[in-house]
Amino acid sequence: MTDTEENQNIPSPGTPSDVKKTEQEIIREAKLKSIAESGVDIFPHKADVTHTVYGIVFKYSDSLKEDLEKKEVKVKVAGRLLSIRRMGRATFFHISDSRTKLQAYIREDKVGKENYELFSLLDIGDILAVEGVLFKTRTEELTVLVKSFTFLAKCLHPLPEKWHGLQNVEIRYRKRHLDLIMNPEQADVFRLRSALITQIRNFFDERDYIEVETPMMQTLPGGALARPFKTFHNALGIDLFLRIAPELYLKRLVVGGLERVYEINRNFRNEGISSEHNPEFTMLEFYQAYSDYNDMMDITEELICDLSVKFLGKETITYSDFEISLKRPWKKIKFVDALSQYSGFAREKFKDRKEIIVLASELAPDKTPLSYGNALDVLFDKYVKDHLIDPTFVTHLPKEISPLAKASPDNPDESERFELVIARMEIANAFSELTDPVEQKKRFEQQAEERKKGDEESHLIDLDYVNALEYGLPPTGGEGIGIDRLVMILANQKSIREVILFPLLRPKGDFSW
RNA sequence: GGCCCGUUAGCUCAACUGGUAGAGCAACAGACUCUUAAUCUGUAGGUUGAAGGUUCGAGUCCUUCACGGGUCACCA
């Protein structure tokens, strides 16, 4: 593909001016023009504020009315105008920082007729700074008595209605800025997400891990069983793949002597979109030399309990209709035992490869031909997953679907691997890393066989990785935790789109919605 | 991708078995100096997601399409 061809593929977006303006939008533009004509800079370069809205409310909302009057607290604070109550020559309004709102009171006799008229050109949604002193109204609401105000930005579109706000989920995702303006509780979800990620970094930093960044664009997508996105590098003339996992690079680092590494970054998988899946999602992966999958279970319990206690203040969380206890130790159950327990079939049945494949093929006819490992996976999802609400480590997954994990010493068909399930969702996946290069090569070759049979998600043979293993990977425990899903659990959000700021949606051709 | 549901004013929602598309908020004009879903009076605002079809007549019924939600399948 040439450079020109590549560029032709870039869609040209429409421009806002292509869209017919509504009456309200025309009126707002006219008001902005009037403001400009009165000599006000309509795109000022900065606002010297002394406080944030949140800061004022946090510090002064408990102050006594009399104390505030005595102290004469002067503030200059900026925010978005979210409600106005005009009463002739005086007006009450609230400004907001998407977290907190603060009332202000402007009177013609305090700011002068000219300024009061200028204020009347402001609409709900505009951004301004107010300067004045704090007081409390008759109803004890903390309020800024405005001495002067500064216009900072015009909102050229009407905001959604004040009682119900913005409900339309499609617009909420497509115009996240509007969602954040209108729904402070949604903004809180993203604040929590940020705080959780910061604490995760602290957690690993305290344990002598170092944070690293490995390639997002890989020549050979590996480290997971999934379909990749493909792209092209012009200068090198090669295909590149957006990574489906950082795993193989992180283990190369452990070979190199970085004994404890973690990475928090995006993975990309070219698969379905659902309330639990976004094509790009954030993954925490960490590797600890001289450890195994049992150590990973300990760390996982510790990490998630730490987050829950620090940010929710408890070890019991509410998710959807469930009360979920995070009290340690968490449940552990072997994959085959779980299958047997919830399906009612005897354990022995799951060793019969042919029968299992037939059974799973009936349940998932689209997927056939199934391998034995994939068939077990199908049965697990069918019979077991819906029962796992409290945190459960499902251990000893079939070796066949675990090409990067050590085999279990007491059963060569099983691996030293676990998946953590909470509220029916797979949250984490970990194993004792396979360190034997000869065995690893063999596993890759088996995966290649699966691929020949039509399993597009099989692992590709990565000889460069095998070569790295040949330099010696110490015994290592490794784990991936889906950050988006963890945030869903801790923030009690039912869709992954509620915890990803800009989830992928099919583009719409115009702005008129 | 399959199935089910949704799309009506800027927003949130109505409109019975097909019969003149409505309300609240927002907007506009006016009154109002402690309001907070401010209040009071008045005004304007619509190609009912798109295109076809059935019908004397379609927001409503049928077909196709677009976008979204739920669910199943794949996946973390």
XYZ file of C-alpha atoms (C1' of nucleotides) in Angstrom:
589
model
C 0.000 0.000 0.000
C 1.366 3.426 -0.862
C 1.296 6.466 1.307
C -1.402 8.032 -0.836
C -3.621 4.997 -0.679
C -3.265 4.979 3.069
C -4.353 8.586 3.329
C -7.361 8.000 1.141
C -8.657 5.664 3.799
C -8.832 8.398 6.395
C -12.423 9.513 6.596
C -13.116 13.215 6.531
C -15.334 14.145 9.396
C -18.160 16.580 8.936
C -17.872 19.973 10.551
C -20.296 21.413 13.067
C -21.203 24.169 10.619
C -22.639 21.529 8.277
C -25.468 21.014 10.727
C -28.564 23.133 10.797
C -28.607 25.207 13.958
C -31.532 25.179 16.281
C -33.277 28.327 17.393
C -31.623 28.111 20.793
C -28.182 27.758 19.261
C -28.719 30.821 17.076
C -29.802 32.793 20.147
C -26.710 31.710 22.089
C -24.446 32.751 19.220
C -26.142 36.127 19.128
C -25.578 36.545 22.868
C -21.901 35.704 22.462
C -21.692 38.370 19.787
C -23.299 40.893 22.144
C -20.830 39.980 24.870
C -17.928 40.515 22.457
C -19.373 43.848 21.336
C -19.469 45.060 24.919
C -15.663 44.814 24.892
C -15.277 41.544 26.784
C -12.592 39.098 25.661
C -14.683 36.070 24.764
C -11.706 33.717 24.666
C -9.614 34.861 27.653
C -6.207 33.264 28.192
C -6.502 32.497 31.877
C -8.472 33.061 35.035
C -6.698 33.801 38.299
C -8.746 31.857 40.773
C -7.998 31.594 44.481
C -10.076 28.480 45.125
C -11.762 25.595 43.378
C -15.474 25.019 43.788
C -14.741 21.767 45.562
C -12.146 23.455 47.763
C -14.582 26.107 48.952
C -17.411 23.700 49.636
C -15.058 21.291 51.394
C -13.590 23.974 53.607
C -16.508 26.281 54.380
C -19.811 24.430 54.121
C -19.735 23.611 57.839
C -18.854 27.157 58.872
C -21.390 29.002 60.986
C -23.290 31.834 59.383
C -22.033 34.368 61.930
C -18.421 33.214 61.629
C -18.493 33.658 57.867
C -19.838 37.177 58.235
C -17.094 38.058 60.712
C -14.269 36.525 58.697
C -15.221 38.038 55.309
C -13.686 35.228 53.284
C -12.766 36.553 49.851
C -12.754 34.067 47.001
C -12.345 34.001 43.255
C -13.651 30.782 41.833
C -14.562 29.499 38.384
C -16.978 26.896 37.111
C -19.789 26.077 34.755
C -23.115 27.806 35.208
C -25.611 25.008 35.814
C -28.719 26.723 37.116
C -30.063 30.266 37.216
C -32.868 31.790 39.208
C -33.390 35.343 38.029
C -35.523 37.628 40.176
C -35.416 40.996 38.525
C -32.438 42.907 39.858
C -30.974 39.951 41.718
C -30.065 36.449 40.588
C -29.057 33.236 42.290
C -27.077 30.696 40.303
C -24.928 27.615 40.806
C -21.520 26.992 39.318
C -20.088 23.493 39.140
C -16.784 21.712 38.644
C -18.474 18.396 37.678
C -18.059 17.237 41.252
C -19.524 19.926 43.466
C -21.746 22.910 42.963
C -21.567 26.246 44.686
C -24.260 28.895 44.816
C -23.575 32.529 43.974
C -25.723 35.612 44.404
C -25.434 38.596 42.108
C -27.274 41.887 42.710
C -27.522 44.856 40.425
C -26.793 47.252 43.281
C -23.495 45.429 44.032
C -22.096 45.036 40.508
C -23.671 47.998 38.713
C -26.287 48.125 36.017
C -23.887 47.560 33.120
C -22.384 44.417 34.591
C -25.756 43.089 35.623
C -26.949 43.478 32.039
C -23.849 41.682 30.826
C -24.660 38.869 33.228
C -28.101 38.576 31.675
C -26.365 37.510 28.449
C -25.075 34.373 30.178
C -26.828 31.049 29.690
C -26.876 27.752 31.510
C -23.722 25.949 30.436
C -21.475 29.020 30.200
C -18.239 29.144 32.159
C -17.376 32.079 34.371
C -15.323 33.159 37.345
C -16.905 35.011 40.226
C -15.165 37.124 42.832
C -16.759 37.951 46.150
C -17.207 37.030 49.792
C -18.763 33.918 51.265
C -21.986 34.052 53.211
C -24.846 31.810 54.134
C -28.408 32.357 52.979
C -31.516 32.117 55.107
C -31.632 28.435 54.268
C -27.979 28.057 55.384
C -26.614 27.452 51.882
C -23.012 28.499 51.357
C -23.046 31.256 48.724
C -20.670 33.714 47.084
C -21.934 37.286 47.162
C -20.624 38.446 43.788
C -18.553 41.653 43.633
C -17.451 41.005 40.050
C -17.456 38.245 37.508
C -15.415 37.284 34.458
C -16.788 35.633 31.346
C -14.642 32.609 30.437
C -16.462 30.567 27.790
C -19.793 30.326 26.010
C -21.702 27.108 25.731
C -23.229 27.345 22.267
C -25.616 24.425 22.724
C -28.486 24.148 25.182
C -27.791 21.682 27.981
C -30.144 18.809 28.777
C -33.003 19.308 31.139
C -32.272 19.944 34.801
C -34.446 17.322 36.497
C -33.688 14.243 34.482
C -30.399 15.357 32.987
C -28.941 13.372 30.135
C -30.412 9.859 30.058
C -29.817 8.765 26.473
C -26.924 6.318 26.795
C -25.903 6.680 23.186
C -25.405 10.433 23.572
C -23.745 9.830 26.952
C -21.068 7.703 25.269
C -20.758 9.732 22.084
C -20.559 13.063 23.926
C -18.799 12.070 27.115
C -18.065 15.734 27.884
C -21.808 16.321 28.125
C -22.235 13.236 30.286
C -19.568 14.508 32.680
C -21.157 17.960 32.847
C -24.631 16.597 33.516
C -23.925 13.484 35.592
C -21.430 14.160 38.391
C -21.886 10.630 39.739
C -20.531 9.367 36.425
C -17.558 11.683 36.728
C -17.019 10.121 40.166
C -16.704 6.690 38.551
C -13.807 7.982 36.483
C -12.249 9.691 39.491
C -12.414 6.370 41.317
C -10.890 4.600 38.331
C -7.975 6.997 38.358
C -7.483 6.619 42.110
C -7.580 2.827 41.868
C -4.913 2.795 39.166
C -2.724 5.136 41.188
C -3.049 2.824 44.178
C -2.281 -0.235 42.057
C 0.963 1.466 41.049
C 1.739 2.219 44.690
C 1.007 -1.373 45.625
C 3.530 -2.755 43.163
C 6.085 -0.012 43.667
C 6.092 -0.793 47.391
C 6.867 -4.402 46.556
C 9.962 -3.538 44.526
C 8.324 -3.938 41.149
C 9.236 -1.578 38.348
C 6.742 -0.320 35.828
C 7.711 -0.896 32.215
C 6.284 -0.247 28.790
C 6.472 -2.859 26.077
C 5.421 -2.658 22.426
C 1.828 -2.009 21.498
C 2.713 -2.714 17.889
C 4.102 -6.186 17.486
C 5.322 -8.100 14.464
C 3.896 -11.283 15.940
C 0.883 -10.933 18.211
C 1.265 -13.263 21.155
C 0.676 -13.852 24.832
C -3.019 -14.632 24.575
C -5.491 -16.564 22.501
C -7.327 -13.895 20.532
C -7.683 -12.266 17.147
C -5.515 -9.176 16.597
C -5.944 -5.914 14.729
C -3.603 -5.604 11.780
C -1.878 -2.489 10.551
C 1.007 -1.603 8.262
C 4.262 0.235 8.672
C 5.127 2.131 5.500
C 8.847 2.746 6.011
C 9.678 -0.828 6.947
C 7.075 -2.255 4.586
C 5.860 -4.749 7.153
C 2.603 -5.818 8.719
C 2.248 -4.961 12.377
C -0.312 -6.127 14.880
C -1.761 -4.227 17.804
C -0.898 -6.278 20.803
C -3.363 -8.719 22.294
C -1.159 -9.013 25.409
C 2.233 -7.782 26.650
C 3.066 -11.158 28.173
C 5.916 -12.405 26.006
C 7.781 -9.093 26.221
C 7.399 -8.873 29.981
C 8.853 -12.351 30.389
C 11.764 -11.389 28.168
C 12.427 -8.688 30.746
C 12.442 -11.245 33.538
C 14.965 -13.245 31.501
C 16.964 -10.013 31.400
C 17.024 -9.790 35.185
C 14.197 -7.356 35.819
C 12.816 -9.710 38.404
C 9.635 -7.874 39.218
C 7.906 -5.979 36.432
C 4.421 -4.702 35.795
C 2.685 -2.868 33.016
C -0.663 -1.108 32.958
C -1.661 -0.449 29.409
C -4.038 -1.114 26.585
C -4.582 -4.426 24.828
C -6.478 -4.687 21.565
C -8.594 -7.629 20.508
C -10.501 -7.825 17.279
C -13.541 -9.477 18.733
C -17.071 -8.811 19.785
C -18.280 -5.792 21.725
C -20.505 -6.315 24.732
C -21.167 -4.953 28.181
C -18.009 -6.821 29.260
C -15.871 -6.320 26.147
C -14.366 -3.295 24.453
C -11.931 -3.808 21.548
C -9.307 -1.847 23.464
C -9.143 -2.472 27.169
C -6.725 -1.840 29.971
C -4.712 -4.705 31.364
C -2.443 -4.905 34.364
C 0.174 -7.589 33.879
C 2.833 -8.398 36.439
C 5.598 -10.965 36.697
C 7.542 -11.977 39.750
C 10.634 -14.137 39.465
C 11.127 -17.031 41.900
C 7.357 -17.301 42.444
C 4.564 -19.516 41.232
C 0.828 -19.284 40.702
C 0.116 -19.776 44.400
C 2.040 -16.600 45.178
C -0.014 -14.876 42.500
C -3.207 -15.848 44.326
C -1.888 -14.285 47.529
C -0.931 -11.072 45.769
C -4.304 -10.895 44.030
C -6.244 -11.232 47.269
C -4.032 -8.672 48.918
C -4.273 -6.177 46.058
C -8.028 -6.280 45.588
C -8.766 -6.230 49.340
C -6.369 -3.318 49.705
C -8.220 -1.380 47.001
C -11.618 -2.160 48.446
C -10.673 -1.181 51.979
C -8.868 1.983 50.885
C -11.576 3.280 48.559
C -14.821 1.682 49.685
C -13.888 1.351 53.334
C -15.004 -2.275 53.557
C -14.469 -5.826 52.415
C -18.035 -6.423 51.328
C -19.090 -4.842 48.096
C -22.403 -4.440 46.345
C -22.418 -5.367 42.702
C -25.676 -5.428 40.788
C -27.992 -7.621 42.888
C -25.133 -9.282 44.743
C -23.464 -8.712 48.045
C -19.923 -9.884 47.473
C -17.608 -10.713 50.338
C -13.924 -10.135 49.717
C -12.951 -11.686 53.043
C -9.842 -13.795 52.673
C -9.102 -16.559 51.948
C -11.041 -16.717 48.694
C -12.566 -19.896 47.344
C -10.361 -22.175 45.304
C -11.724 -24.875 43.078
C -10.139 -27.031 40.427
C -11.461 -26.501 36.923
C -12.539 -30.135 36.522
C -14.075 -30.243 39.995
C -16.107 -27.145 39.232
C -17.267 -28.667 35.961
C -18.253 -31.866 37.648
C -19.952 -30.134 40.571
C -22.107 -27.763 38.534
C -22.843 -30.009 35.550
C -23.618 -33.079 37.616
C -21.428 -35.244 35.401
C -18.782 -37.461 36.957
C -15.197 -36.211 36.914
C -14.147 -39.153 34.781
C -16.450 -38.032 31.989
C -14.296 -34.980 31.336
C -11.316 -37.142 30.522
C -13.110 -38.658 27.552
C -11.882 -36.311 24.849
C -14.291 -37.422 22.132
C -17.353 -37.312 24.334
C -16.485 -33.855 25.648
C -16.036 -32.508 22.142
C -19.406 -33.939 21.082
C -21.081 -32.521 24.177
C -19.625 -29.037 23.705
C -20.283 -29.040 19.968
C -23.956 -29.531 20.680
C -23.909 -26.519 22.990
C -21.894 -24.326 20.643
C -22.609 -25.502 17.107
C -21.135 -22.323 15.597
C -17.733 -23.070 17.013
C -17.152 -26.532 15.627
C -14.724 -28.072 15.010
C -13.688 -27.762 18.628
C -10.472 -28.914 20.196
C -10.658 -30.775 23.488
C -9.380 -27.759 25.382
C -11.805 -25.357 23.786
C -14.611 -27.831 24.375
C -13.844 -27.844 28.096
C -13.852 -24.055 28.026
C -17.296 -24.043 26.399
C -18.641 -26.390 29.059
C -17.133 -24.280 31.816
C -18.861 -21.139 30.570
C -22.099 -23.052 30.173
C -22.234 -24.845 33.478
C -19.985 -23.096 35.934
C -19.477 -19.407 35.349
C -22.926 -18.190 36.336
C -22.507 -19.753 39.777
C -19.345 -17.872 40.652
C -20.298 -14.674 42.464
C -17.894 -14.373 45.385
C -14.242 -14.235 44.352
C -13.212 -17.691 43.219
C -9.894 -18.952 41.953
C -10.590 -21.596 39.350
C -7.340 -23.539 39.215
C -5.709 -26.243 37.127
C -7.108 -25.183 33.774
C -6.599 -27.599 30.888
C -3.050 -27.515 29.603
C -4.341 -27.497 26.053
C -5.744 -23.972 26.396
C -2.766 -22.786 28.467
C 0.174 -22.863 26.053
C 2.307 -20.529 28.179
C 1.745 -22.187 31.560
C 3.663 -24.896 33.362
C 1.999 -28.270 33.455
C 0.718 -29.478 36.775
C 3.243 -31.912 38.331
C 0.550 -34.389 39.355
C -1.536 -34.258 36.173
C 0.034 -33.619 32.764
C -3.336 -32.579 31.266
C -3.698 -29.703 33.700
C -1.705 -26.511 34.118
C -0.502 -24.514 37.096
C -2.906 -21.773 36.209
C -5.924 -20.031 37.644
C -8.607 -17.666 36.553
C -10.202 -15.375 39.086
C -13.946 -14.988 38.677
C -15.958 -12.362 40.550
C -19.649 -11.755 39.878
C -19.507 -14.123 36.888
C -16.766 -12.069 35.280
C -13.254 -13.199 34.575
C -11.135 -10.658 36.348
C -7.679 -12.218 36.317
C -5.671 -14.970 34.722
C -2.361 -16.211 36.065
C 0.065 -19.059 35.968
C 3.391 -20.492 36.837
C 5.134 -19.473 33.661
C 6.387 -22.186 31.376
C 10.165 -21.833 31.486
C 11.312 -24.817 29.450
C 12.160 -23.618 25.897
C 11.875 -27.073 24.354
C 8.467 -27.633 25.906
C 7.409 -24.107 24.927
C 8.302 -24.771 21.310
C 6.312 -27.979 21.410
C 3.290 -26.135 22.827
C 3.528 -23.509 20.100
C 3.601 -26.283 17.508
C 0.485 -27.819 19.005
C -1.183 -24.430 18.790
C -0.136 -24.195 15.148
C -1.909 -27.493 14.548
C -5.076 -26.057 16.067
C -4.750 -23.055 13.823
C -4.504 -25.311 10.772
C -7.755 -26.901 11.887
C -9.385 -23.479 11.828
C -8.926 -22.036 15.307
C -7.951 -18.467 14.478
C -7.290 -17.683 18.108
C -4.511 -20.199 18.525
C -1.106 -18.951 19.474
C 1.449 -18.324 16.741
C 4.898 -19.860 16.906
C 7.211 -17.225 18.342
C 10.742 -18.569 17.858
C 12.263 -15.323 19.026
C 10.506 -15.809 22.358
C 11.654 -19.415 22.530
C 15.167 -18.150 21.916
C 14.805 -15.746 24.830
C 13.713 -18.632 27.060
C 16.861 -20.462 26.033
C 18.836 -17.837 27.965
C 17.029 -18.975 31.089
C 13.784 -17.771 32.592
C 13.799 -18.334 36.343
C 10.689 -19.876 37.887
C 8.208 -17.041 37.557
C 4.642 -16.329 38.469
C 2.732 -14.030 36.143
C -0.733 -12.570 36.066
C -3.016 -10.317 34.090
C -5.860 -8.386 35.670
C -8.537 -6.712 33.590
C -8.589 -3.202 34.991
C -11.863 -2.168 33.384
C -13.687 -5.112 34.898
C -12.074 -4.579 38.264
C -13.283 -0.989 38.172
C -16.751 -2.240 37.206
C -16.810 -4.437 40.300
C -15.532 -1.784 42.670
C -17.609 1.049 41.198
C -20.729 -1.125 40.822
C -21.113 -0.476 37.117
C -22.895 -3.024 34.950
C -21.348 -2.101 31.609
C -17.713 -1.742 30.640
C -18.772 1.359 28.704
C -19.482 3.058 32.004
C -15.847 2.736 33.085
C -14.171 3.509 29.746
C -14.322 7.205 28.914
C -14.642 6.724 25.195
C -15.896 3.219 24.409
C -15.846 2.214 20.758
C -19.110 2.943 18.950
C -19.966 2.745 15.316
C -19.448 6.250 13.929
C -22.425 8.337 13.011
C -22.198 10.560 9.973
C -23.555 13.771 11.457
C -23.733 15.823 14.615
C -27.436 16.394 14.626
C -28.305 13.846 17.294
C -23.258 -12.286 13.649
C -28.593 -14.386 15.639
C -32.937 -12.964 18.476
C -35.796 -9.191 21.313
C -36.599 -3.966 22.364
C -35.936 1.209 21.362
C -35.395 5.913 18.126
C -41.407 11.651 18.636
C -39.404 19.569 20.097
C -32.616 21.241 22.584
C -33.610 17.496 27.004
C -37.084 13.970 29.757
C -41.400 11.731 28.208
C -46.999 11.294 26.346
C -50.236 10.279 22.022
C -56.156 3.813 23.212
C -58.097 -0.860 18.437
C -54.752 3.677 12.292
C -58.424 9.468 12.558
C -56.159 17.304 13.785
C -48.598 15.249 17.207
C -48.995 17.063 23.376
C -46.754 18.178 28.460
C -42.763 19.591 31.809
C -37.979 21.657 31.721
C -34.947 24.647 28.449
C -35.756 29.119 24.987
C -38.129 34.020 23.863
C -41.130 38.675 25.788
C -42.836 40.854 30.431
C -43.173 41.208 36.297
C -40.130 40.213 40.516
C -33.501 42.120 45.381
C -32.774 35.355 50.081
C -34.026 31.978 45.433
C -32.861 26.816 44.943
C -37.457 21.806 40.461
C -37.978 29.904 42.244
C -42.874 31.920 41.127
C -46.606 34.519 37.878
C -48.464 36.115 32.600
C -47.810 35.428 27.490
C -45.109 33.484 22.839
C -42.531 30.413 19.691
C -40.577 25.670 18.785
C -41.830 19.042 14.902
C -39.736 16.170 7.475
C -42.194 11.533 14.545
C -34.141 7.998 12.812
C -34.076 7.177 6.876
C -36.329 5.183 2.409
C -40.253 2.511 0.358
C -45.221 0.108 0.854
C -50.567 -0.836 2.565
C -54.722 2.690 3.412
C -59.593 7.632 2.066
C -56.066 8.584 6.115
C -49.728 6.165 9.180
C -45.952 8.445 15.007
C -49.094 3.898 15.149
C -49.456 -1.584 10.349
C -45.706 -4.050 6.609
C -40.572 -4.236 4.167
C -35.578 -2.634 3.911
C -31.756 0.269 6.038
C -29.045 3.230 10.015
C -27.769 3.828 15.103
C -28.287 2.280 20.185
C -29.713 -1.057 24.378
C -30.503 -6.108 26.215
C -29.399 -11.156 25.314
C -26.937 -15.472 23.048
C -22.395 -16.876 20.571
C -16.645 -15.605 20.620
C -13.430 -13.233 24.159
C -10.736 -10.662 29.195
